[in-house]
Short mmCIF file of C-alpha atoms in Angstrom, two decimals:
data_model
loop_
_atom_site.label_atom_id
_atom_site.label_comp_id
_atom_site.label_asym_id
_atom_site.label_seq_id
_atom_site.Cartn_x
_atom_site.Cartn_y
_atom_site.Cartn_z
CA UNK A 1354 141.81 106.94 99.85
CA UNK A 1355 140.23 108.29 103.04
CA UNK A 1356 138.01 111.37 102.43
CA UNK A 1357 139.00 111.56 98.75
CA UNK A 1358 135.77 113.33 97.82
CA UNK A 1359 136.12 115.86 100.61
CA UNK A 1360 139.74 116.60 99.72
CA UNK A 1361 138.90 117.14 96.05
CA UNK A 1362 135.96 119.36 97.04
CA UNK A 1363 138.19 121.48 99.29
CA UNK A 1364 140.86 121.87 96.60
CA UNK A 1365 138.20 122.89 94.07
CA UNK A 1366 136.97 125.66 96.38
CA UNK A 1367 140.52 126.91 96.94
CA UNK A 1368 141.30 126.88 93.22
CA UNK A 1369 138.04 128.58 92.27
CA UNK A 1370 138.50 131.21 94.97
CA UNK A 1371 142.04 132.06 93.86
CA UNK A 1372 140.97 132.34 90.23
CA UNK A 1373 137.89 134.38 91.10
CA UNK A 1374 139.91 136.74 93.31
CA UNK A 1375 142.32 137.25 90.40
CA UNK A 1376 139.43 138.43 88.22
CA UNK A 1377 137.84 140.49 91.02
CA UNK A 1378 138.64 143.86 89.47
CA UNK A 1379 138.16 142.68 85.93
CA UNK A 1380 134.41 142.04 86.09
CA UNK A 1381 132.08 145.05 85.73
CA UNK A 1382 129.73 145.62 88.64
CA UNK A 1383 126.63 144.99 86.56
CA UNK A 1384 128.05 141.63 85.43
CA UNK A 1385 128.79 140.63 89.03
CA UNK A 1386 125.29 141.67 90.11
CA UNK A 1387 123.53 139.69 87.39
CA UNK A 1388 125.71 136.68 88.13
CA UNK A 1389 124.82 136.88 91.83
CA UNK A 1390 121.12 137.19 91.00
CA UNK A 1391 121.36 134.19 88.71
CA UNK A 1392 123.17 132.25 91.43
CA UNK A 1393 120.49 133.17 93.93
CA UNK A 1394 117.73 131.94 91.60
CA UNK A 1395 119.64 128.74 90.92
CA UNK A 1396 120.15 128.09 94.64
CA UNK A 1397 116.48 128.81 95.28
CA UNK A 1398 115.49 126.27 92.62
CA UNK A 1399 117.78 123.59 94.05
CA UNK A 1400 116.60 124.35 97.58
CA UNK A 1401 112.91 124.09 96.69
CA UNK A 1402 113.57 120.76 94.94
CA UNK A 1403 114.99 119.35 98.19
CA UNK A 1404 112.62 121.12 100.57
CA UNK A 1405 109.38 119.82 99.04
CA UNK A 1406 110.35 116.17 99.53
CA UNK A 1407 109.51 116.01 103.25
CA UNK A 1408 107.52 113.01 104.47
CA UNK A 1409 106.55 114.29 107.92
CA UNK A 1410 105.80 118.00 108.08
CA UNK A 1411 105.47 118.09 111.88
CA UNK A 1412 108.79 116.31 112.39
CA UNK A 1413 110.54 118.59 109.88
CA UNK A 1414 109.14 121.73 111.51
CA UNK A 1415 110.08 120.49 114.99
CA UNK A 1416 113.66 119.80 113.89
CA UNK A 1417 113.91 123.21 112.24
CA UNK A 1418 112.57 125.11 115.26
CA UNK A 1419 114.61 123.16 117.80
CA UNK A 1420 117.77 123.47 115.71
CA UNK A 1421 117.22 127.21 115.23
CA UNK A 1422 116.79 127.74 118.98
CA UNK A 1423 119.99 125.79 119.66
CA UNK A 1424 121.83 127.77 116.99
CA UNK A 1425 120.55 131.07 118.42
CA UNK A 1426 121.68 130.03 121.90
CA UNK A 1427 125.14 129.09 120.56
CA UNK A 1428 125.23 132.26 118.40
CA UNK A 1429 126.57 130.28 115.45
CA UNK A 1430 125.80 132.99 112.89
CA UNK A 1431 127.48 135.68 115.00
CA UNK A 1432 130.51 133.48 115.61
CA UNK A 1433 130.85 132.80 111.89
CA UNK A 1434 130.83 136.54 111.28
CA UNK A 1435 133.42 137.06 114.01
CA UNK A 1436 135.63 134.47 112.39
CA UNK A 1437 135.17 136.20 109.05
CA UNK A 1438 136.06 139.53 110.66
CA UNK A 1439 139.22 137.95 112.09
CA UNK A 1440 140.28 136.81 108.62
CA UNK A 1441 139.45 140.26 107.26
CA UNK A 1442 141.66 141.98 109.83
CA UNK A 1443 144.51 139.57 109.15
CA UNK A 1444 144.45 139.49 105.38
CA UNK A 1445 142.79 142.64 104.06
CA UNK A 1446 144.04 146.19 103.66
CA UNK A 1447 142.68 149.24 105.42
CA UNK A 1448 140.33 150.31 102.64
CA UNK A 1449 138.54 146.96 102.34
CA UNK A 1450 134.85 146.68 103.13
CA UNK A 1451 132.56 144.00 104.48
CA UNK A 1452 132.90 141.80 101.37
CA UNK A 1453 135.37 139.37 102.97
CA UNK A 1454 133.06 138.66 105.91
CA UNK A 1455 130.02 138.27 103.66
CA UNK A 1456 131.90 136.07 101.20
CA UNK A 1457 133.17 133.81 103.98
CA UNK A 1458 129.88 133.42 105.82
CA UNK A 1459 127.73 133.08 102.69
CA UNK A 1460 129.84 130.43 101.00
CA UNK A 1461 130.59 128.55 104.25
CA UNK A 1462 126.87 128.05 104.75
CA UNK A 1463 126.05 127.47 101.08
CA UNK A 1464 128.71 124.80 100.62
CA UNK A 1465 127.77 122.98 103.85
CA UNK A 1466 124.00 122.86 104.26
CA UNK A 1467 122.99 121.45 100.89
CA UNK A 1468 121.83 117.89 100.43
CA UNK A 1469 124.93 117.04 98.41
CA UNK A 1470 127.28 117.93 101.28
CA UNK A 1471 125.30 115.85 103.76
CA UNK A 1472 124.34 112.86 101.67
CA UNK A 1473 127.67 112.85 99.82
CA UNK A 1474 129.72 112.87 103.03
CA UNK A 1475 127.54 110.21 104.64
CA UNK A 1476 127.67 108.00 101.54
CA UNK A 1477 131.42 108.42 101.33
CA UNK A 1478 131.80 107.43 104.98
CA UNK A 1479 129.48 104.45 104.71
CA UNK A 1480 130.52 102.96 101.36
CA UNK A 1481 133.58 104.96 100.19
CA UNK A 1482 131.52 106.10 97.19
CA UNK A 1483 132.69 109.65 96.38
CA UNK A 1484 130.60 110.29 93.26
CA UNK A 1485 128.29 112.86 94.89
CA UNK A 1486 131.15 114.81 96.49
CA UNK A 1487 133.11 114.85 93.22
CA UNK A 1488 130.10 116.34 91.42
CA UNK A 1489 129.74 118.83 94.26
CA UNK A 1490 133.43 119.70 93.91
CA UNK A 1491 132.84 120.77 90.31
CA UNK A 1492 129.84 122.91 91.27
CA UNK A 1493 131.59 124.44 94.30
CA UNK A 1494 134.63 125.29 92.21
CA UNK A 1495 132.45 127.25 89.79
CA UNK A 1496 130.51 128.88 92.62
CA UNK A 1497 133.76 129.83 94.38
CA UNK A 1498 135.08 131.53 91.27
CA UNK A 1499 131.90 133.58 90.86
CA UNK A 1500 131.56 134.50 94.54
CA UNK A 1501 135.26 135.36 94.86
CA UNK A 1502 135.00 137.64 91.86
CA UNK A 1503 132.54 139.70 93.93
CA UNK A 1504 133.59 139.15 97.55
CA UNK A 1505 137.29 138.41 97.24
CA UNK A 1506 139.54 136.19 99.33
CA UNK A 1507 136.97 135.55 102.08
CA UNK A 1508 135.52 132.78 99.91
CA UNK A 1509 138.81 130.88 100.07
CA UNK A 1510 138.59 130.52 103.86
CA UNK A 1511 135.25 128.76 103.53
CA UNK A 1512 137.27 125.77 102.32
CA UNK A 1513 138.42 125.27 105.92
CA UNK A 1514 134.83 125.11 107.16
CA UNK A 1515 133.84 122.76 104.33
CA UNK A 1516 136.75 120.40 104.98
CA UNK A 1517 136.05 120.22 108.72
CA UNK A 1518 132.28 119.97 108.32
CA UNK A 1519 132.24 117.32 105.61
CA UNK A 1520 135.10 115.49 107.31
CA UNK A 1521 133.09 115.36 110.53
CA UNK A 1522 130.08 113.94 108.69
CA UNK A 1523 132.33 111.43 106.95
CA UNK A 1524 133.75 110.07 110.19
CA UNK A 1525 130.35 110.19 111.87
CA UNK A 1526 128.92 108.05 109.07
CA UNK A 1527 131.98 105.82 109.12
CA UNK A 1528 131.49 104.98 112.78
CA UNK A 1529 127.70 104.67 112.89
CA UNK A 1530 127.65 102.74 109.59
CA UNK A 1531 124.20 101.42 108.76
CA UNK A 1532 122.29 102.92 111.69
CA UNK A 1533 120.94 105.80 109.55
CA UNK A 1534 117.76 104.93 107.68
CA UNK A 1535 116.78 106.30 104.28
CA UNK A 1536 113.99 108.30 105.95
CA UNK A 1537 116.45 110.05 108.26
CA UNK A 1538 118.73 110.96 105.36
CA UNK A 1539 115.67 112.27 103.48
CA UNK A 1540 114.70 114.44 106.47
CA UNK A 1541 118.23 115.87 106.66
CA UNK A 1542 118.10 116.68 102.94
CA UNK A 1543 114.72 118.37 103.37
CA UNK A 1544 116.01 120.53 106.22
CA UNK A 1545 119.05 121.42 104.13
CA UNK A 1546 116.75 122.54 101.32
CA UNK A 1547 114.70 124.74 103.65
CA UNK A 1548 117.84 126.38 105.02
CA UNK A 1549 119.12 126.92 101.48
CA UNK A 1550 115.89 128.77 100.63
CA UNK A 1551 116.73 131.24 103.39
CA UNK A 1552 120.24 131.65 102.00
CA UNK A 1553 118.83 132.27 98.52
CA UNK A 1554 116.53 134.96 99.96
CA UNK A 1555 119.54 136.64 101.56
CA UNK A 1556 121.30 136.73 98.19
CA UNK A 1557 118.32 137.80 96.10
CA UNK A 1558 116.65 140.31 98.42
CA UNK A 1559 119.54 141.44 100.62
CA UNK A 1560 117.86 140.01 103.72
CA UNK A 1561 119.66 139.22 106.96
CA UNK A 1562 118.17 135.87 107.91
CA UNK A 1563 120.54 134.22 110.39
CA UNK A 1564 120.97 131.04 108.39
CA UNK A 1565 123.95 129.88 110.42
CA UNK A 1566 121.77 129.53 113.51
CA UNK A 1567 119.56 127.01 111.69
CA UNK A 1568 122.39 124.59 110.88
CA UNK A 1569 121.96 122.51 114.10
CA UNK A 1570 118.57 121.44 112.73
CA UNK A 1571 120.43 119.16 110.33
CA UNK A 1572 121.68 117.04 113.24
CA UNK A 1573 118.37 116.69 115.10
CA UNK A 1574 117.20 113.75 112.91
CA UNK A 1575 120.50 111.95 113.58
CA UNK A 1576 120.06 112.41 117.32
CA UNK A 1577 116.43 111.31 117.07
CA UNK A 1578 117.50 108.21 115.14
CA UNK A 1579 120.13 107.39 117.76
CA UNK A 1580 117.61 107.63 120.60
CA UNK A 1581 114.44 106.21 119.06
CA UNK A 1582 115.76 104.40 115.98
#
């Protein structure tokens, strides 16, 4: 089945978000806070594991800086927030706060920039092996439940971003087939880990690092491979 892993992943996020939103008012604030702190530490650990595997520090840094400049120029982070605000205006009541926007933007980035999203989508497109995406679906379902219990329905809309993002990577891999080397995939995973560290810092220390603007860095190695590979 085409994009089986991506479809299962998307459904898991939707299901987890609905269940988490149902329990939104049933979890004490201190429980939600400690869960979010634990999630932040877990994400930081996963991110560091991926980030420290780089083979070429100069190349990785160049991709990160160039991608961040492109993302800043395109205002990706701001546009994600605008999209979250749109969903908030359409689906929230008058006394809601900024939780829907934060839930949407945080989970959209978290579910997309990790190594599992990239490598899993590429592997699915190249070989129709969905194992990585199915494992990611289980993790994302749990994460969605926890995040939705704090931020509400905004987490559900991240499923749209995940489906489109991973679907794009799937079809990209499907069409370019074997032109991506293992080194390029490793560089993409490293960049994903670095970006995830920034996301973990936002969760743990209430920072406002514009993680969304760094996402284009993930595609610089692919472009480099296409030109010089």
